[in-house]
Tab-separated table of C-alpha atoms in Angstrom:
chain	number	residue	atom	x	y	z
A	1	UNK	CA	10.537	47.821	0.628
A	2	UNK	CA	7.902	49.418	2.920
A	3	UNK	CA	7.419	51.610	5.700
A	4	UNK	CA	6.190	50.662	9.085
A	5	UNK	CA	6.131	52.390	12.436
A	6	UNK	CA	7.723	50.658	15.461
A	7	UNK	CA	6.579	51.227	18.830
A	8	UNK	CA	8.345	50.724	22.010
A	9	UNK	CA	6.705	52.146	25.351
A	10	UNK	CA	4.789	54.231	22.692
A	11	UNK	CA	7.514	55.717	21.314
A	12	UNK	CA	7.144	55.038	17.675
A	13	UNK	CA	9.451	55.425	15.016
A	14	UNK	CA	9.357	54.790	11.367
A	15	UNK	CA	11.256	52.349	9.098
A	16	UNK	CA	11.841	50.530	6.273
A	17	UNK	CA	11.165	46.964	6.315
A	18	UNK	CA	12.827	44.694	3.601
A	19	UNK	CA	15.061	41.509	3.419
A	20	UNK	CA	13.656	38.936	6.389
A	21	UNK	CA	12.772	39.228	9.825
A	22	UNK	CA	16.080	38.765	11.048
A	23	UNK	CA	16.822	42.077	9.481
A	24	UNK	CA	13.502	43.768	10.684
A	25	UNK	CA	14.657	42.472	14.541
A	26	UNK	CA	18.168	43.786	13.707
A	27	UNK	CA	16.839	47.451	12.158
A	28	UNK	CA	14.423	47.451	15.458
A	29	UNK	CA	17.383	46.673	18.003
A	30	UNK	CA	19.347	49.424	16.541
A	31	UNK	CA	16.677	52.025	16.609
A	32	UNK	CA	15.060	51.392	19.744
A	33	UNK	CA	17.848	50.395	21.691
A	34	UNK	CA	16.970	47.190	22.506
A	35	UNK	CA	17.449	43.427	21.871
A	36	UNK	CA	14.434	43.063	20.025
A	37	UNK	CA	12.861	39.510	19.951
A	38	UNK	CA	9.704	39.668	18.876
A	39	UNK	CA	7.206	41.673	16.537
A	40	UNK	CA	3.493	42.309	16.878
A	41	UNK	CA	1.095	43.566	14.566
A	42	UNK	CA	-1.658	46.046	16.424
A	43	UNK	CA	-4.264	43.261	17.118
A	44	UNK	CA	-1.317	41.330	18.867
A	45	UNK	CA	-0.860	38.644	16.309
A	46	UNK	CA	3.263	37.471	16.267
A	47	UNK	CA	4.821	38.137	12.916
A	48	UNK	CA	6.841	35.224	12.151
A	49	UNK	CA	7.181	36.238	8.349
A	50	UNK	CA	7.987	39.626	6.948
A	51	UNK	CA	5.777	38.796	3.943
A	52	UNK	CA	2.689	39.455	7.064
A	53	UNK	CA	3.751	43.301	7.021
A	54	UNK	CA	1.925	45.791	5.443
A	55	UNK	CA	2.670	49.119	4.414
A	56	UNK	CA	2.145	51.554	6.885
A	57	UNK	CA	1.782	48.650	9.573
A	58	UNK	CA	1.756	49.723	13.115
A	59	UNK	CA	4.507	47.216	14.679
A	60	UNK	CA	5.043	46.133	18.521
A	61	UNK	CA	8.573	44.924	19.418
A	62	UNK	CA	9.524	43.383	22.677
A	63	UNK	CA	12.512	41.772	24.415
A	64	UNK	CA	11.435	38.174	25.095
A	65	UNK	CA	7.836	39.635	27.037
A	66	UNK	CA	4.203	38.595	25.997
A	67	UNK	CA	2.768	40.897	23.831
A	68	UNK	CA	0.768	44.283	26.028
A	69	UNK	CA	-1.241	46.707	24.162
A	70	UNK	CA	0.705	49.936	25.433
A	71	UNK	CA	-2.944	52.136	24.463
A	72	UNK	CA	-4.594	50.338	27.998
A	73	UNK	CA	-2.896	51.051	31.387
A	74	UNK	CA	-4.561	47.464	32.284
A	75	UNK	CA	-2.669	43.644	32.477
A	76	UNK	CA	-3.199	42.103	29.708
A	77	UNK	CA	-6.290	39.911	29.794
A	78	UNK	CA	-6.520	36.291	30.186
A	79	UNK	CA	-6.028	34.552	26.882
A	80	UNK	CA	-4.103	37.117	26.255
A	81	UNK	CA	-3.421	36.918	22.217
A	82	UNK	CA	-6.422	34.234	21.661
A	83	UNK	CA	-9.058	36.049	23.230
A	84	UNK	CA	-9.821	39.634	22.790
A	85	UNK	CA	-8.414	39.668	19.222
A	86	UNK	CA	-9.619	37.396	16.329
A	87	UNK	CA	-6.046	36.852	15.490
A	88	UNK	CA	-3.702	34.459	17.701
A	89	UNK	CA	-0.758	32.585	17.947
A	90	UNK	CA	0.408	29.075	18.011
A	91	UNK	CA	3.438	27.144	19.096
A	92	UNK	CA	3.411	23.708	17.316
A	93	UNK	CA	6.287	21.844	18.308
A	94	UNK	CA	8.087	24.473	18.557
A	95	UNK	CA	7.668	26.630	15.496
A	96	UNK	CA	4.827	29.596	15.872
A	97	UNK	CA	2.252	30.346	13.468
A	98	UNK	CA	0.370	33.250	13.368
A	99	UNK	CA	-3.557	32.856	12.065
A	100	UNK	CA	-7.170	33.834	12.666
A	101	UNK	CA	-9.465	31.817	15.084
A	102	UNK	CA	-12.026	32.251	12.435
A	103	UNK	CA	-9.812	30.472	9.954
A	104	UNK	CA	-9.377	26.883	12.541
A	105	UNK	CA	-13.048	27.492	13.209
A	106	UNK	CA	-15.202	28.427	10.032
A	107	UNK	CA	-14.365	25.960	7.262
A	108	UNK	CA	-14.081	22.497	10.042
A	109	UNK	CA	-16.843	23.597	12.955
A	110	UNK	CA	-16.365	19.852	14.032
A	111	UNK	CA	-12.934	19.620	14.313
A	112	UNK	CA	-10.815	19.508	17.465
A	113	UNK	CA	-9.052	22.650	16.235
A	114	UNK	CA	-12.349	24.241	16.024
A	115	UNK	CA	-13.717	23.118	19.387
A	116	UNK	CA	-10.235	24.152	21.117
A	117	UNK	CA	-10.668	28.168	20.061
A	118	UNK	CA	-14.024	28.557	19.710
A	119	UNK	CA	-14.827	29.292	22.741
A	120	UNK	CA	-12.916	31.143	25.620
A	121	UNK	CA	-11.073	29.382	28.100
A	122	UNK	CA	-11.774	26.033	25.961
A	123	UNK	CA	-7.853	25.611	25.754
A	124	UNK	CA	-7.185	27.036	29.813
A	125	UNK	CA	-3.829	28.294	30.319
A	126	UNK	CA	-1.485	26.164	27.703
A	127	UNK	CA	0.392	28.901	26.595
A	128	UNK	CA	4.191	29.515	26.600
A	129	UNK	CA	6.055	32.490	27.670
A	130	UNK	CA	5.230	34.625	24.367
A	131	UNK	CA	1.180	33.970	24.985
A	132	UNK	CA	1.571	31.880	21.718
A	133	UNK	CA	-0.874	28.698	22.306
A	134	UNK	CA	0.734	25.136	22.995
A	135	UNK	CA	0.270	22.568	20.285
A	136	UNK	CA	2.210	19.281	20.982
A	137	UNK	CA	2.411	18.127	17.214
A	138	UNK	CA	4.560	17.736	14.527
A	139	UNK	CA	4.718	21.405	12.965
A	140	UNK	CA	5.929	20.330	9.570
A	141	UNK	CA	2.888	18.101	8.853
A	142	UNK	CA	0.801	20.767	11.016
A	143	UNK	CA	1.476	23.712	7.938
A	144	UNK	CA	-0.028	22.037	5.404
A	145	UNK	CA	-2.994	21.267	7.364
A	146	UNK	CA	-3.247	25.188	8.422
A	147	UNK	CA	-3.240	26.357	5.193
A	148	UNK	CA	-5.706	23.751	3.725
A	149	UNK	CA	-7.868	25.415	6.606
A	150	UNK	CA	-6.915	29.082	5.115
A	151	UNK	CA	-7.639	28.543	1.456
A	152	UNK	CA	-8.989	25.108	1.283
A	153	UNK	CA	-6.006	24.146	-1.128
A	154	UNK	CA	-4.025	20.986	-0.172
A	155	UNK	CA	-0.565	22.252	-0.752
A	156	UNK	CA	2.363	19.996	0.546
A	157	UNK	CA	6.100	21.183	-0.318
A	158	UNK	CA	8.746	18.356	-0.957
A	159	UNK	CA	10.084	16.014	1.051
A	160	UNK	CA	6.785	16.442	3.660
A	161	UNK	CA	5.509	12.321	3.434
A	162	UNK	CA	1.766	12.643	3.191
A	163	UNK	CA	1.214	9.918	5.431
A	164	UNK	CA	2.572	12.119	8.404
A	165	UNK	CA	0.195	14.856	7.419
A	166	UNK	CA	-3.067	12.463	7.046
A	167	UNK	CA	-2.072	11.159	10.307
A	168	UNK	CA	-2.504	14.517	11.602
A	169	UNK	CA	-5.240	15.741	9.675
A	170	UNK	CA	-6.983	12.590	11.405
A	171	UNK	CA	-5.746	13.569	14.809
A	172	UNK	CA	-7.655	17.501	14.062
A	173	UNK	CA	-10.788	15.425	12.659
A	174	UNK	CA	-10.200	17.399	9.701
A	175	UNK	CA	-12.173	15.024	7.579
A	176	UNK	CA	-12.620	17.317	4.031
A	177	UNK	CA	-8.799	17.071	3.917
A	178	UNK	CA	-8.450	13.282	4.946
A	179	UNK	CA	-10.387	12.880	1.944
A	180	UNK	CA	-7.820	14.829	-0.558
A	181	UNK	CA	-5.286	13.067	1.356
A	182	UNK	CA	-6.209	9.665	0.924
A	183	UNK	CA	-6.504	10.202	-2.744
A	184	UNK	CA	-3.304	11.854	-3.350
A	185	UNK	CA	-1.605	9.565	-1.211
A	186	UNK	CA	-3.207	6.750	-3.330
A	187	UNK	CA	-1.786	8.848	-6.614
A	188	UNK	CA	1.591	9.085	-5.696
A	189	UNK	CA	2.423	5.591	-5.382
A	190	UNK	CA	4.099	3.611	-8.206
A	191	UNK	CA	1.843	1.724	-10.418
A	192	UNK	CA	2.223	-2.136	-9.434
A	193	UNK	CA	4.739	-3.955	-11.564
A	194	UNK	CA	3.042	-7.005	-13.187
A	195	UNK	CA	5.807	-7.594	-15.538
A	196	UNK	CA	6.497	-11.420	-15.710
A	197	UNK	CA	9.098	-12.922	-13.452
A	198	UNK	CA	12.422	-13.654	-15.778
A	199	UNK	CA	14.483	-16.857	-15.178
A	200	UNK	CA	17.334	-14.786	-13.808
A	201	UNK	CA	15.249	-13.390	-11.324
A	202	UNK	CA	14.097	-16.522	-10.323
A	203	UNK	CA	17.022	-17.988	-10.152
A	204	UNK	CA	18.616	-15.626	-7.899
A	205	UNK	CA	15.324	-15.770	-5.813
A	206	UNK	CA	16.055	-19.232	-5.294
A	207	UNK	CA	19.700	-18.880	-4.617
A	208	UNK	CA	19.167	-16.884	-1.794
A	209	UNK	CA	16.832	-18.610	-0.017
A	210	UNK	CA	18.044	-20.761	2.730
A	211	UNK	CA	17.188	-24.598	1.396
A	212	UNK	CA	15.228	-25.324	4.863
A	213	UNK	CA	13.007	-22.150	4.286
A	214	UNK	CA	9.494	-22.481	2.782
A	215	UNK	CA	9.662	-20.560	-0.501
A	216	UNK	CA	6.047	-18.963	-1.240
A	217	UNK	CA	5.278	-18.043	-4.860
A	218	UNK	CA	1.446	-17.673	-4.326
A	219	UNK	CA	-0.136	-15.375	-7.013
A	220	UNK	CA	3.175	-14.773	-8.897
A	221	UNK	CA	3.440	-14.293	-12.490
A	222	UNK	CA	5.762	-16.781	-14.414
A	223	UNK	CA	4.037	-16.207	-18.114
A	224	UNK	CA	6.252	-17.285	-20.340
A	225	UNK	CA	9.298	-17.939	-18.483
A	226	UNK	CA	11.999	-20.240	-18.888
A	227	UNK	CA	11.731	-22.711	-16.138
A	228	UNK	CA	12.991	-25.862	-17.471
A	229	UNK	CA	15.670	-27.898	-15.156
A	230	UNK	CA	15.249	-25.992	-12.136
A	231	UNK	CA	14.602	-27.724	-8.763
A	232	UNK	CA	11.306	-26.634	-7.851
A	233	UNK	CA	10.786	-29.349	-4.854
A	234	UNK	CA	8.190	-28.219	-2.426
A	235	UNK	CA	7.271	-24.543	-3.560
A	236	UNK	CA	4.015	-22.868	-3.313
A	237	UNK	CA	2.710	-21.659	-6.753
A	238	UNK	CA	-0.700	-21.758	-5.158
A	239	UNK	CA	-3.030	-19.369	-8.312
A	240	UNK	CA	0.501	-18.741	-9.572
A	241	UNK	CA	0.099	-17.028	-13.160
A	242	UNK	CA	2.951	-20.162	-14.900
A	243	UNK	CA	1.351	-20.020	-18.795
A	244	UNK	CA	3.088	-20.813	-21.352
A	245	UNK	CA	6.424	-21.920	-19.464
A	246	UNK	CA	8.537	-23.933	-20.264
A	247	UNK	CA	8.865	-26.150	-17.376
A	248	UNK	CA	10.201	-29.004	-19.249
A	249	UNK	CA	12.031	-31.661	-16.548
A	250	UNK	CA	11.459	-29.114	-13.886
A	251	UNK	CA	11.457	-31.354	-10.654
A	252	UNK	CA	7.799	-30.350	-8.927
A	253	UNK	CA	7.554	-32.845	-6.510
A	254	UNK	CA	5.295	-32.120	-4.187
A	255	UNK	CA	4.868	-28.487	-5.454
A	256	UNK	CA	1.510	-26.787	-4.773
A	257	UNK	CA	-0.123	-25.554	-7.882
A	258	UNK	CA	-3.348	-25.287	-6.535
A	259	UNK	CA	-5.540	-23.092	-9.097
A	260	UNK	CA	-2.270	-21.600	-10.652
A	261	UNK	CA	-2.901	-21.186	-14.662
A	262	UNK	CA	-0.387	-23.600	-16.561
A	263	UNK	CA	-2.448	-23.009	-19.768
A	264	UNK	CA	-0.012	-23.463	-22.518
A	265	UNK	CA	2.641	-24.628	-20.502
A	266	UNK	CA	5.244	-27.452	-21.487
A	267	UNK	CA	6.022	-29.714	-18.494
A	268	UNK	CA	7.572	-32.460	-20.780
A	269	UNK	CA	9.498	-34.631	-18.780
A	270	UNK	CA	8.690	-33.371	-15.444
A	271	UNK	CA	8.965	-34.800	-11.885
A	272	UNK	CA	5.592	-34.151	-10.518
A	273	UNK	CA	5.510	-36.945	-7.728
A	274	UNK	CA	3.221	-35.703	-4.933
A	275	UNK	CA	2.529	-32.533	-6.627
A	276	UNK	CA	-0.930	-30.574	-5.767
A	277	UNK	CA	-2.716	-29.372	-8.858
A	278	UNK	CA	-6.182	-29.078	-7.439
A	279	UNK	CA	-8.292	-26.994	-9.567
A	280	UNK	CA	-5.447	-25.706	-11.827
A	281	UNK	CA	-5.622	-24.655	-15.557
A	282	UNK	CA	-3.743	-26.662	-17.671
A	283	UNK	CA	-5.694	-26.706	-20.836
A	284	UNK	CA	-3.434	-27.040	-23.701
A	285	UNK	CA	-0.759	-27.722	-21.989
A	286	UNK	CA	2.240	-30.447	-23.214
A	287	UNK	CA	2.653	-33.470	-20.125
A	288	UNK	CA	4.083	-35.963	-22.156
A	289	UNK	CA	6.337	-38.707	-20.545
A	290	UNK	CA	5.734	-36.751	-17.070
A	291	UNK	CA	6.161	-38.683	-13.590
A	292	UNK	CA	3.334	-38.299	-11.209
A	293	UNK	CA	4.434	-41.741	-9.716
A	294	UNK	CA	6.058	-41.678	-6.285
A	295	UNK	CA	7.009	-44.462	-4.492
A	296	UNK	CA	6.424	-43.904	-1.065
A	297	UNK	CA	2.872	-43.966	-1.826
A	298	UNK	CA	2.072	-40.068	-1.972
A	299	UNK	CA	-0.545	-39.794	-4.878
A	300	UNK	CA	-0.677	-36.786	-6.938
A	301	UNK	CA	-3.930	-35.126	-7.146
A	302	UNK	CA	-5.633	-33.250	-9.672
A	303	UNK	CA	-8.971	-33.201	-8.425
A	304	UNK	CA	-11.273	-30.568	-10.505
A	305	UNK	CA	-8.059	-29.832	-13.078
A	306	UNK	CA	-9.131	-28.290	-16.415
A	307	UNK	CA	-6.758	-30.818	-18.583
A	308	UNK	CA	-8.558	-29.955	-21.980
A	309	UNK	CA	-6.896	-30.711	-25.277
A	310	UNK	CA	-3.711	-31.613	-23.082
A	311	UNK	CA	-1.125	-34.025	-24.172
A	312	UNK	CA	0.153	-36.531	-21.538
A	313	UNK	CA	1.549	-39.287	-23.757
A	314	UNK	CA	3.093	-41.687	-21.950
A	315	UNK	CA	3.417	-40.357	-18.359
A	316	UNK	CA	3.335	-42.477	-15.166
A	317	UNK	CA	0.310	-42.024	-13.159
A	318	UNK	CA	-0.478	-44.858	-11.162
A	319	UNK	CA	-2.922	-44.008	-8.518
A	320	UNK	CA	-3.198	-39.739	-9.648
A	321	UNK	CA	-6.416	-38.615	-8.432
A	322	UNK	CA	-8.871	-37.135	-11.540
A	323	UNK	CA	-11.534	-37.122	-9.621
A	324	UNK	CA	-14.536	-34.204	-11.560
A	325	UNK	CA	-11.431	-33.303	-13.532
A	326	UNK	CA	-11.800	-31.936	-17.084
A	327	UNK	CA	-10.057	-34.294	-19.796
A	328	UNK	CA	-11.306	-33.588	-22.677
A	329	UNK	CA	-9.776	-33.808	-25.925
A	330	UNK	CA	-6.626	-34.914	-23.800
A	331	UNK	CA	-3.983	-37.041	-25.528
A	332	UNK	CA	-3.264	-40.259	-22.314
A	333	UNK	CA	-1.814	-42.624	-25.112
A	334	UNK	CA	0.088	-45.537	-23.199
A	335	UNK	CA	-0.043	-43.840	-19.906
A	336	UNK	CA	-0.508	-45.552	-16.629
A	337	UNK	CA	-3.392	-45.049	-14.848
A	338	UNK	CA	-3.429	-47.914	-12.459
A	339	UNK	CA	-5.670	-47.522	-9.754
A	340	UNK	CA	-6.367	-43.971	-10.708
A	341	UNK	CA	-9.258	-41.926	-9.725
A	342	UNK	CA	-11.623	-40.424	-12.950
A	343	UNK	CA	-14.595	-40.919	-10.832
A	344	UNK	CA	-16.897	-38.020	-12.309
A	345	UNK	CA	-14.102	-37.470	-15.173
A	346	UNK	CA	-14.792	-35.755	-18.015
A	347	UNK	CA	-13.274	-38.304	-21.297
A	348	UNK	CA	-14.900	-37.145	-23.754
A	349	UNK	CA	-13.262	-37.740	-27.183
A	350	UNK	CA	-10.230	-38.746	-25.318
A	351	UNK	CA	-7.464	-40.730	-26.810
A	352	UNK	CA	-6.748	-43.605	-23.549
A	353	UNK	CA	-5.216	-45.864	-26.450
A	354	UNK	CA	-2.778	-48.249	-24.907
A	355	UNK	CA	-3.408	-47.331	-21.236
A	356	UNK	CA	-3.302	-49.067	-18.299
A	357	UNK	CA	-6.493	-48.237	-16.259
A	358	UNK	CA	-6.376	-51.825	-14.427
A	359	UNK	CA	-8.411	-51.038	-10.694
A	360	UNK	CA	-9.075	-47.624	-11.696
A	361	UNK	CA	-12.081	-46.208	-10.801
A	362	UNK	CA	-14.229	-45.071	-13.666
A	363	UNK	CA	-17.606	-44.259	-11.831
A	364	UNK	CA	-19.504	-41.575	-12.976
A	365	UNK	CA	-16.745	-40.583	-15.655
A	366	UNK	CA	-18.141	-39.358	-19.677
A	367	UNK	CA	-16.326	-41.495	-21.928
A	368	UNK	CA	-18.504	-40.408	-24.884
A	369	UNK	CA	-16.630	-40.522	-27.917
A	370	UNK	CA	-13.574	-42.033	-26.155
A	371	UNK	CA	-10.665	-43.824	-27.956
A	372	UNK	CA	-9.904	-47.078	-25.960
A	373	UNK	CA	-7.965	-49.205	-28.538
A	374	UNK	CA	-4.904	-51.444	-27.405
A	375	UNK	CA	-5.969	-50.977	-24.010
A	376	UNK	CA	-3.586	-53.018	-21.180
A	377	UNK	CA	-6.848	-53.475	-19.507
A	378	UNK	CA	-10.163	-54.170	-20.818
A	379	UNK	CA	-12.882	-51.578	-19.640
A	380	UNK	CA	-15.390	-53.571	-18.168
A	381	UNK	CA	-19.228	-52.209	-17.297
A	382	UNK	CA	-18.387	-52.923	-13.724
A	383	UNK	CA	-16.779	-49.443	-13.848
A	384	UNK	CA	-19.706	-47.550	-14.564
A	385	UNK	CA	-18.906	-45.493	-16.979
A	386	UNK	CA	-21.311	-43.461	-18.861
């Protein structure tokens, strides 16, 4: 509890001030005989917070009218509160603060709030009926921005989003607090989940897509999952993380895997007609007895694949494009290559045992080391191989 004096018409009288304004306003109405509205300290600055009052304050209540200095016989001046008293009063939004033009000036001289009460008559008439200075902005992400201004401390009570009060601190050019904004705004957001996708979660994924809808997967991470039997027809894994998956008879056709990692994947089985693999990782990877064949004539392609140490025993690839892919180590045992492009191919220590490389094109390709027993088709030197 403390003691203040409260002056009406300079007629003072003394009281205790405790509990909130509301009760100050109540205590004044009572003593002075008024309906008292409003509260002044002696510079003219509105209280709008008992915890402002000091002891022994000298306090001005009114009824609703601006705030006159009854010491001076004389209208109050123009700016009223903002300009023959360092302290002043704003109306942002609605809600009044109560500050120091020194404190919007000193520690932001660039600012807009600094260039609107730094000098007189900057800011004209835009005051309401209390003198207090009109601020058209959001007052609940203005008060953190005030008293970053009074102690330099970026203080923001719950439930304030930061994003409203950088937007504002942007609006006032405050730049020193855009700064601490930014980074706690960058803080408070959850850390990214890169948990692997789980075969329930896909599978729900894909049940609630419409079946006419493109389904992107781009830059999604599958490692490890269980993918086997699904009908993955015409999704985009494009630099999709898929290794180690099992995607065994998984129907791909005419997926795009373009530079997704498959390293360690098993694809056993799979219907990869059409499918796009350009510049994938697939080293290590099991694509035995897989269909790249498709009928209409769409040729898979593979162009620039990393296929090291993989095994593709067995699998249909008549006309696959191989072009500058890497093979090798690769297991091809009785597959069908007909017509397929290894132009530039890396076969080197390759098992192509048993395959059937009739009108494939060979030029350029590094057969060193190679394993071309029980070929269907005799390599001739017409291929230019090296």
């Amino acid at each position: 509890t403390m003691l203040a004096r409260l002056v009406l018409n300079s007629s003072p009288q003394v009281v205790a001030v405790y509990g909130t304004l509301s009760d100050l306003l109540s205590v004044a109405s009572s003593k002075l005989g008024i309906k008292a509205t409003s509260v002044y300290n002696g510079k003219g600055g509105l209280i709008d917070d008992i915890a402002l009052i000091r002891d022994d304050d000298v306090l001005f209540v009114c009824e609703g009218e601006p705030f006159i200095d009854p010491q001076t016989d004389s209208k109050p001046p123009e700016g009223l509160l903002g300009f023959h008293t360092d302290w002043l009063t704003l109306n942002v939004g609605g809600r009044y603060f109560t500050t120091t033009r020194s404190t919007l000036v000193n520690k932001e001289p660039d600012s807009m709030l600094a260039h609107m009460f730094k000098d007189k008559g900057v800011w004209g008439n835009k005051q309401d009926h209390r003198g207090a200075f009109l601020i058209d902005r959001s007052p609940e992400y203005f008060e953190p921005i005030l008293n970053y201004l009074r102690h330099g401390q970026l203080i923001v009570n719950d439930g304030i989003n930061l994003l409203g009060v950088l937007e504002e601190a942007r609006f006032f050019g405050i730049d020193s607090l855009i700064e601490h904004l930014e980074v706690a705004i960058k803080n408070s957001q959850p850390p990214e989940d890169h948990s692997p996708i789980s075969r329930k979660e896909f599978v729900r994924f894909l049940l609630a897509t419409p079946t006419k809808s493109e389904l992107r997967c781009q830059g999604l991470n599958f490692s490890g999952a269980d993918l086997s039997r699904l009908d993955l027809r015409y999704i985009n894994f494009k630099m999709a993380n898929l290794s180690r998956c099992n995607l065994a008879h998984a129907n791909l056709c005419c997926a795009n895997l373009e530079r997704a990692d498959l390293s360690g994947s098993v694809l056993d089985c799979a219907n990869l007609q059409g499918v796009k693999m350009l510049c994938s990782n697939a080293e290590g990877a099991s694509l035995k007895l897989c269909n790249f064949e498709d009928p209409s004539g769409l040729k898979a392609n593979l162009e620039g694949a990393n296929l090291k140490g993989v095994d593709m025993e067995g699998s249909q690839m008549t006309g696959i494009n191989l072009r500058v892919a890497t093979l090798k180590n690769a297991k091809l045992k009785n597959c069908n290559l007909r017509g397929a492009t290894l132009a530039g191919t890396d076969l080197e220590n390759c098992d192509l045992s048993g395959c059937d490389l009739q009108e494939a094109n060979l030029r350029g390709s590094n057969v060193k080391g190679a394993i071309f027993e029980e070929m269907l088709t005799p390599l001739h030197m017409s291929q230019s191989v090296r």
